[in-house]
């Protein structure tokens, strides 16, 4: 079946540090890949997505590249802010009648 | 434009009680979903709907029921609550499947004691 594996958290960084959150997936075919962010006390919201190999999704300074050869979709940001503190979920949608599979989430804490 | 709204935000149930979690979306989305989020476990799909009158089971449907009489509303019913149903419940909607994003409500935190 389909699966998404994310790095364990929590990740604690100082403000302006570089961020990488690893995500790898298992799926047949060519799934769409997503990063969702969940701020404290809120629901998930889409951060970025990529729908085919080598696509780069980007939003709010975050980027992730769809790497089919390594089945990865790592999230990066060059300089994190305190306001980026949240839980980040990697997800895939295989398409067709299959449903979205979410990773377990990675909590990011950015300290001033 | 309120998006996806859920009520209540918090609820404590006693074992064996029943309740309905409400979900409404104002984006005219055909697809709606119910997830539960347990610590360290990500999101698990409980039920989903592809349109009014059409629902289907997800990964963890036992102990729950849903209905979809209108495009806007997708209530989740818990019958005979059990401690294993203690979780945070999220409703979501999307225009279509595949590459389309899901829009989530703020969640309902349910405790069964």
PDB file of C-alpha atoms in Angstrom:
ATOM      1  CA  UNK A   1       0.000   0.000   0.000  1.00  0.00           C
ATOM      2  CA  UNK A   2       0.874   3.670   0.007  1.00  0.00           C
ATOM      3  CA  UNK A   3       2.887   5.181   2.814  1.00  0.00           C
ATOM      4  CA  UNK A   4       4.634   8.396   3.815  1.00  0.00           C
ATOM      5  CA  UNK A   5       7.592   8.515   6.178  1.00  0.00           C
ATOM      6  CA  UNK A   6       8.670  11.738   7.834  1.00  0.00           C
ATOM      7  CA  UNK A   7      11.590  12.469  10.088  1.00  0.00           C
ATOM      8  CA  UNK A   8      10.893  12.270  13.786  1.00  0.00           C
ATOM      9  CA  UNK A   9      10.447  15.480  15.676  1.00  0.00           C
ATOM     10  CA  UNK A  10      10.444  17.743  17.422  1.00  0.00           C
ATOM     11  CA  UNK A  11      12.918  19.836  15.495  1.00  0.00           C
ATOM     12  CA  UNK A  12      14.220  22.850  17.402  1.00  0.00           C
ATOM     13  CA  UNK A  13      16.006  25.609  15.496  1.00  0.00           C
ATOM     14  CA  UNK A  14      17.177  29.105  16.221  1.00  0.00           C
ATOM     15  CA  UNK A  15      15.633  31.945  14.252  1.00  0.00           C
ATOM     16  CA  UNK A  16      17.242  32.410  10.789  1.00  0.00           C
ATOM     17  CA  UNK A  17      18.553  28.829  10.729  1.00  0.00           C
ATOM     18  CA  UNK A  18      18.173  26.577   7.675  1.00  0.00           C
ATOM     19  CA  UNK A  19      15.367  24.041   7.810  1.00  0.00           C
ATOM     20  CA  UNK A  20      15.081  20.624   6.230  1.00  0.00           C
ATOM     21  CA  UNK A  21      12.282  18.185   7.033  1.00  0.00           C
ATOM     22  CA  UNK A  22      12.706  14.875   5.268  1.00  0.00           C
ATOM     23  CA  UNK A  23       9.832  13.049   3.613  1.00  0.00           C
ATOM     24  CA  UNK A  24       9.959   9.838   1.615  1.00  0.00           C
ATOM     25  CA  UNK A  25       7.054   7.943   0.138  1.00  0.00           C
ATOM     26  CA  UNK A  26       5.973   4.602  -1.242  1.00  0.00           C
ATOM     27  CA  UNK A  27       3.341   4.544  -3.940  1.00  0.00           C
ATOM     28  CA  UNK A  28       2.709   3.083  -7.346  1.00  0.00           C
ATOM     29  CA  UNK A  29       2.473   5.330 -10.342  1.00  0.00           C
ATOM     30  CA  UNK A  30       2.849   9.070 -10.101  1.00  0.00           C
ATOM     31  CA  UNK A  31       1.187  10.472  -6.990  1.00  0.00           C
ATOM     32  CA  UNK A  32       0.717  14.147  -6.249  1.00  0.00           C
ATOM     33  CA  UNK A  33       2.715  15.269  -3.217  1.00  0.00           C
ATOM     34  CA  UNK A  34       1.773  17.859  -0.620  1.00  0.00           C
ATOM     35  CA  UNK A  35       3.076  19.618   2.447  1.00  0.00           C
ATOM     36  CA  UNK A  36       0.452  20.785   4.922  1.00  0.00           C
ATOM     37  CA  UNK A  37       1.108  22.938   7.985  1.00  0.00           C
ATOM     38  CA  UNK A  38      -0.842  22.898  11.250  1.00  0.00           C
ATOM     39  CA  UNK A  39      -0.467  25.887  13.556  1.00  0.00           C
ATOM     40  CA  UNK A  40      -1.351  25.410  17.245  1.00  0.00           C
ATOM     41  CA  UNK A  41      -5.066  24.950  17.777  1.00  0.00           C
ATOM     42  CA  UNK A  42      -5.897  25.021  14.075  1.00  0.00           C
ATOM     43  CA  UNK A  43      -6.659  22.623  11.261  1.00  0.00           C
ATOM     44  CA  UNK A  44      -4.216  21.726   8.512  1.00  0.00           C
ATOM     45  CA  UNK A  45      -3.685  24.089   5.619  1.00  0.00           C
ATOM     46  CA  UNK A  46      -1.890  23.508   2.369  1.00  0.00           C
ATOM     47  CA  UNK A  47       1.649  24.886   2.291  1.00  0.00           C
ATOM     48  CA  UNK A  48       2.772  23.691  -1.138  1.00  0.00           C
ATOM     49  CA  UNK A  49       2.343  20.866  -3.619  1.00  0.00           C
ATOM     50  CA  UNK A  50       3.926  19.209  -6.643  1.00  0.00           C
ATOM     51  CA  UNK A  51       2.118  17.060  -9.139  1.00  0.00           C
ATOM     52  CA  UNK A  52       4.847  15.493 -11.255  1.00  0.00           C
ATOM     53  CA  UNK A  53       8.490  14.471 -11.104  1.00  0.00           C
ATOM     54  CA  UNK A  54      11.022  17.313 -10.839  1.00  0.00           C
ATOM     55  CA  UNK A  55       8.294  19.848 -10.040  1.00  0.00           C
ATOM     56  CA  UNK A  56       9.208  22.297  -7.290  1.00  0.00           C
ATOM     57  CA  UNK A  57       6.466  23.564  -5.018  1.00  0.00           C
ATOM     58  CA  UNK A  58       7.075  26.811  -3.165  1.00  0.00           C
ATOM     59  CA  UNK A  59       5.219  29.122  -0.818  1.00  0.00           C
ATOM     60  CA  UNK A  60       6.116  31.565   2.004  1.00  0.00           C
ATOM     61  CA  UNK A  61       9.834  30.852   1.527  1.00  0.00           C
ATOM     62  CA  UNK A  62       9.369  27.076   1.787  1.00  0.00           C
ATOM     63  CA  UNK A  63      10.327  24.792  -1.087  1.00  0.00           C
ATOM     64  CA  UNK A  64      10.117  21.095  -1.893  1.00  0.00           C
ATOM     65  CA  UNK A  65      11.129  19.214  -5.038  1.00  0.00           C
ATOM     66  CA  UNK A  66       9.401  16.046  -6.255  1.00  0.00           C
ATOM     67  CA  UNK A  67      12.236  13.509  -6.652  1.00  0.00           C
ATOM     68  CA  UNK A  68      10.933  10.334  -8.240  1.00  0.00           C
ATOM     69  CA  UNK A  69      14.321   8.627  -8.344  1.00  0.00           C
ATOM     70  CA  UNK A  70      14.665   8.864  -4.563  1.00  0.00           C
ATOM     71  CA  UNK A  71      10.897   8.901  -3.837  1.00  0.00           C
ATOM     72  CA  UNK A  72      11.375  12.002  -1.723  1.00  0.00           C
ATOM     73  CA  UNK A  73       9.772  15.398  -1.176  1.00  0.00           C
ATOM     74  CA  UNK A  74      11.920  17.136   1.418  1.00  0.00           C
ATOM     75  CA  UNK A  75      10.758  20.484   2.791  1.00  0.00           C
ATOM     76  CA  UNK A  76      13.318  23.299   3.023  1.00  0.00           C
ATOM     77  CA  UNK A  77      13.465  26.906   4.090  1.00  0.00           C
ATOM     78  CA  UNK A  78      16.527  29.079   4.075  1.00  0.00           C
ATOM     79  CA  UNK A  79      15.795  31.176   7.152  1.00  0.00           C
ATOM     80  CA  UNK A  80      13.103  30.175   9.632  1.00  0.00           C
ATOM     81  CA  UNK A  81      11.138  32.567  11.803  1.00  0.00           C
ATOM     82  CA  UNK A  82       9.445  32.091  15.154  1.00  0.00           C
ATOM     83  CA  UNK A  83       6.119  32.271  13.315  1.00  0.00           C
ATOM     84  CA  UNK A  84       7.054  29.074  11.411  1.00  0.00           C
ATOM     85  CA  UNK A  85       6.657  27.062  14.607  1.00  0.00           C
ATOM     86  CA  UNK A  86       4.029  24.452  13.725  1.00  0.00           C
ATOM     87  CA  UNK A  87       3.543  20.803  12.795  1.00  0.00           C
ATOM     88  CA  UNK A  88       4.331  19.922   9.189  1.00  0.00           C
ATOM     89  CA  UNK A  89       2.679  17.002   7.395  1.00  0.00           C
ATOM     90  CA  UNK A  90       3.837  15.398   4.198  1.00  0.00           C
ATOM     91  CA  UNK A  91       1.070  13.736   2.172  1.00  0.00           C
ATOM     92  CA  UNK A  92       0.516  11.948  -1.105  1.00  0.00           C
ATOM     93  CA  UNK A  93      -2.507  11.439  -3.311  1.00  0.00           C
ATOM     94  CA  UNK A  94      -2.153   8.536  -5.740  1.00  0.00           C
ATOM     95  CA  UNK A  95      -5.121   9.730  -7.781  1.00  0.00           C
ATOM     96  CA  UNK A  96      -7.969   7.680  -9.111  1.00  0.00           C
ATOM     97  CA  UNK A  97     -10.177   6.334  -6.317  1.00  0.00           C
ATOM     98  CA  UNK A  98      -7.379   6.105  -3.764  1.00  0.00           C
ATOM     99  CA  UNK A  99      -7.354   8.487  -0.845  1.00  0.00           C
ATOM    100  CA  UNK A 100      -4.720  10.819   0.571  1.00  0.00           C
ATOM    101  CA  UNK A 101      -2.087   9.276   2.837  1.00  0.00           C
ATOM    102  CA  UNK A 102      -0.563  11.543   5.483  1.00  0.00           C
ATOM    103  CA  UNK A 103       2.730  11.224   7.291  1.00  0.00           C
ATOM    104  CA  UNK A 104       2.829  11.360  11.079  1.00  0.00           C
ATOM    105  CA  UNK A 105       3.855  15.021  11.174  1.00  0.00           C
ATOM    106  CA  UNK A 106       7.023  16.784  12.286  1.00  0.00           C
ATOM    107  CA  UNK A 107       6.838  19.436  14.962  1.00  0.00           C
ATOM    108  CA  UNK A 108       9.059  22.452  14.391  1.00  0.00           C
ATOM    109  CA  UNK A 109       9.911  24.854  17.183  1.00  0.00           C
ATOM    110  CA  UNK A 110      11.827  28.013  16.328  1.00  0.00           C
ATOM    111  CA  UNK A 111      13.372  29.894  19.224  1.00  0.00           C
ATOM    112  CA  UNK A 112      14.382  33.578  19.115  1.00  0.00           C
TER     113      UNK A 112
ATOM    114  CA  UNK B   1     -16.241  32.996   3.187  1.00  0.00           C
ATOM    115  CA  UNK B   2     -16.028  30.820   6.327  1.00  0.00           C
ATOM    116  CA  UNK B   3     -14.513  27.739   4.629  1.00  0.00           C
ATOM    117  CA  UNK B   4     -14.989  24.603   6.732  1.00  0.00           C
ATOM    118  CA  UNK B   5     -16.569  25.018  10.150  1.00  0.00           C
ATOM    119  CA  UNK B   6     -16.856  22.411  12.885  1.00  0.00           C
ATOM    120  CA  UNK B   7     -18.781  22.282  16.134  1.00  0.00           C
ATOM    121  CA  UNK B   8     -18.217  21.765  18.974  1.00  0.00           C
ATOM    122  CA  UNK B   9     -14.554  22.640  19.568  1.00  0.00           C
ATOM    123  CA  UNK B  10     -14.298  20.541  22.705  1.00  0.00           C
ATOM    124  CA  UNK B  11     -16.422  17.798  24.200  1.00  0.00           C
ATOM    125  CA  UNK B  12     -16.165  15.332  27.034  1.00  0.00           C
ATOM    126  CA  UNK B  13     -18.303  12.192  26.780  1.00  0.00           C
ATOM    127  CA  UNK B  14     -18.900   9.367  29.179  1.00  0.00           C
ATOM    128  CA  UNK B  15     -18.449   5.813  27.957  1.00  0.00           C
ATOM    129  CA  UNK B  16     -21.571   4.655  26.147  1.00  0.00           C
ATOM    130  CA  UNK B  17     -22.883   8.123  25.330  1.00  0.00           C
ATOM    131  CA  UNK B  18     -23.532   9.257  21.768  1.00  0.00           C
ATOM    132  CA  UNK B  19     -22.945  12.529  19.981  1.00  0.00           C
ATOM    133  CA  UNK B  20     -22.811  14.153  16.569  1.00  0.00           C
ATOM    134  CA  UNK B  21     -19.892  16.236  15.339  1.00  0.00           C
ATOM    135  CA  UNK B  22     -21.082  18.875  12.927  1.00  0.00           C
ATOM    136  CA  UNK B  23     -19.240  19.942   9.768  1.00  0.00           C
ATOM    137  CA  UNK B  24     -20.286  22.550   7.223  1.00  0.00           C
ATOM    138  CA  UNK B  25     -18.487  23.964   4.203  1.00  0.00           C
ATOM    139  CA  UNK B  26     -19.489  26.931   2.078  1.00  0.00           C
ATOM    140  CA  UNK B  27     -17.239  26.322  -0.940  1.00  0.00           C
ATOM    141  CA  UNK B  28     -19.685  24.089  -2.825  1.00  0.00           C
ATOM    142  CA  UNK B  29     -17.199  21.217  -2.686  1.00  0.00           C
ATOM    143  CA  UNK B  30     -18.455  17.782  -3.627  1.00  0.00           C
ATOM    144  CA  UNK B  31     -15.805  15.861  -1.668  1.00  0.00           C
ATOM    145  CA  UNK B  32     -15.850  15.828   2.118  1.00  0.00           C
ATOM    146  CA  UNK B  33     -13.832  13.820   4.627  1.00  0.00           C
ATOM    147  CA  UNK B  34     -13.636  12.983   8.305  1.00  0.00           C
ATOM    148  CA  UNK B  35     -10.248  12.274   9.877  1.00  0.00           C
ATOM    149  CA  UNK B  36      -9.075  11.532  13.353  1.00  0.00           C
ATOM    150  CA  UNK B  37      -5.676  12.641  14.584  1.00  0.00           C
ATOM    151  CA  UNK B  38      -3.984  10.727  17.356  1.00  0.00           C
ATOM    152  CA  UNK B  39      -0.630  11.809  18.828  1.00  0.00           C
ATOM    153  CA  UNK B  40       2.260  10.628  16.684  1.00  0.00           C
ATOM    154  CA  UNK B  41      -0.073   8.806  14.307  1.00  0.00           C
ATOM    155  CA  UNK B  42      -0.852  11.342  11.631  1.00  0.00           C
ATOM    156  CA  UNK B  43      -4.361  11.489  10.220  1.00  0.00           C
ATOM    157  CA  UNK B  44      -6.561   8.480   9.661  1.00  0.00           C
ATOM    158  CA  UNK B  45      -9.548   8.645   7.308  1.00  0.00           C
ATOM    159  CA  UNK B  46     -12.823   7.638   8.966  1.00  0.00           C
ATOM    160  CA  UNK B  47     -15.428   8.279   6.252  1.00  0.00           C
ATOM    161  CA  UNK B  48     -15.659  10.282   3.088  1.00  0.00           C
ATOM    162  CA  UNK B  49     -18.314  11.482   0.675  1.00  0.00           C
ATOM    163  CA  UNK B  50     -18.128  12.292  -3.037  1.00  0.00           C
ATOM    164  CA  UNK B  51     -21.433  14.122  -3.114  1.00  0.00           C
ATOM    165  CA  UNK B  52     -24.814  14.481  -1.488  1.00  0.00           C
ATOM    166  CA  UNK B  53     -26.285  11.075  -0.755  1.00  0.00           C
ATOM    167  CA  UNK B  54     -23.007   9.199  -1.324  1.00  0.00           C
ATOM    168  CA  UNK B  55     -20.724   8.115   1.503  1.00  0.00           C
ATOM    169  CA  UNK B  56     -18.104   5.422   1.942  1.00  0.00           C
ATOM    170  CA  UNK B  57     -15.860   3.982   4.618  1.00  0.00           C
ATOM    171  CA  UNK B  58     -12.280   5.033   5.090  1.00  0.00           C
ATOM    172  CA  UNK B  59      -9.507   3.353   6.994  1.00  0.00           C
ATOM    173  CA  UNK B  60     -11.028   3.400  10.516  1.00  0.00           C
ATOM    174  CA  UNK B  61     -14.869   3.502  10.271  1.00  0.00           C
ATOM    175  CA  UNK B  62     -15.806   1.258  13.194  1.00  0.00           C
ATOM    176  CA  UNK B  63     -17.873   3.029  15.847  1.00  0.00           C
ATOM    177  CA  UNK B  64     -18.854   5.903  13.545  1.00  0.00           C
ATOM    178  CA  UNK B  65     -21.589   6.760  11.086  1.00  0.00           C
ATOM    179  CA  UNK B  66     -22.076   9.581   8.616  1.00  0.00           C
ATOM    180  CA  UNK B  67     -24.734  11.041   6.379  1.00  0.00           C
ATOM    181  CA  UNK B  68     -24.653  13.574   3.555  1.00  0.00           C
ATOM    182  CA  UNK B  69     -28.066  14.976   2.829  1.00  0.00           C
ATOM    183  CA  UNK B  70     -26.775  18.274   1.427  1.00  0.00           C
ATOM    184  CA  UNK B  71     -23.601  19.433  -0.323  1.00  0.00           C
ATOM    185  CA  UNK B  72     -22.754  21.690   2.628  1.00  0.00           C
ATOM    186  CA  UNK B  73     -23.138  19.379   5.636  1.00  0.00           C
ATOM    187  CA  UNK B  74     -21.350  16.176   6.607  1.00  0.00           C
ATOM    188  CA  UNK B  75     -22.073  15.214  10.236  1.00  0.00           C
ATOM    189  CA  UNK B  76     -20.196  12.421  12.004  1.00  0.00           C
ATOM    190  CA  UNK B  77     -22.126  10.344  14.508  1.00  0.00           C
ATOM    191  CA  UNK B  78     -20.471   8.490  17.387  1.00  0.00           C
ATOM    192  CA  UNK B  79     -22.606   5.740  18.860  1.00  0.00           C
ATOM    193  CA  UNK B  80     -21.704   4.162  22.214  1.00  0.00           C
ATOM    194  CA  UNK B  81     -18.553   6.200  22.794  1.00  0.00           C
ATOM    195  CA  UNK B  82     -15.454   4.305  23.915  1.00  0.00           C
ATOM    196  CA  UNK B  83     -12.124   5.569  25.352  1.00  0.00           C
ATOM    197  CA  UNK B  84     -10.434   4.514  22.087  1.00  0.00           C
ATOM    198  CA  UNK B  85     -12.388   7.286  20.365  1.00  0.00           C
ATOM    199  CA  UNK B  86     -10.595   9.968  22.360  1.00  0.00           C
ATOM    200  CA  UNK B  87      -8.946  11.990  19.619  1.00  0.00           C
ATOM    201  CA  UNK B  88      -9.006  15.194  17.632  1.00  0.00           C
ATOM    202  CA  UNK B  89     -11.447  15.036  14.725  1.00  0.00           C
ATOM    203  CA  UNK B  90     -11.009  17.046  11.547  1.00  0.00           C
ATOM    204  CA  UNK B  91     -13.460  17.575   8.757  1.00  0.00           C
ATOM    205  CA  UNK B  92     -12.124  18.518   5.341  1.00  0.00           C
ATOM    206  CA  UNK B  93     -13.439  19.234   1.875  1.00  0.00           C
ATOM    207  CA  UNK B  94     -12.024  19.442  -1.624  1.00  0.00           C
ATOM    208  CA  UNK B  95     -13.271  20.426  -5.045  1.00  0.00           C
ATOM    209  CA  UNK B  96     -12.013  17.197  -6.566  1.00  0.00           C
ATOM    210  CA  UNK B  97      -9.485  14.485  -5.799  1.00  0.00           C
ATOM    211  CA  UNK B  98      -6.013  13.976  -7.198  1.00  0.00           C
ATOM    212  CA  UNK B  99      -4.031  17.211  -7.346  1.00  0.00           C
ATOM    213  CA  UNK B 100      -6.616  19.280  -5.510  1.00  0.00           C
ATOM    214  CA  UNK B 101      -5.899  20.439  -1.970  1.00  0.00           C
ATOM    215  CA  UNK B 102      -8.093  19.641   0.985  1.00  0.00           C
ATOM    216  CA  UNK B 103      -9.463  22.435   3.170  1.00  0.00           C
ATOM    217  CA  UNK B 104      -9.637  21.587   6.854  1.00  0.00           C
ATOM    218  CA  UNK B 105     -11.839  22.753   9.672  1.00  0.00           C
ATOM    219  CA  UNK B 106     -10.369  23.786  13.049  1.00  0.00           C
ATOM    220  CA  UNK B 107     -11.050  20.402  14.650  1.00  0.00           C
ATOM    221  CA  UNK B 108     -13.031  18.960  17.558  1.00  0.00           C
ATOM    222  CA  UNK B 109     -11.145  17.660  20.580  1.00  0.00           C
ATOM    223  CA  UNK B 110     -13.111  14.759  22.049  1.00  0.00           C
ATOM    224  CA  UNK B 111     -12.370  13.006  25.325  1.00  0.00           C
ATOM    225  CA  UNK B 112     -14.216   9.836  26.325  1.00  0.00           C
ATOM    226  CA  UNK B 113     -13.920   8.892  29.994  1.00  0.00           C
TER     227      UNK B 113
END
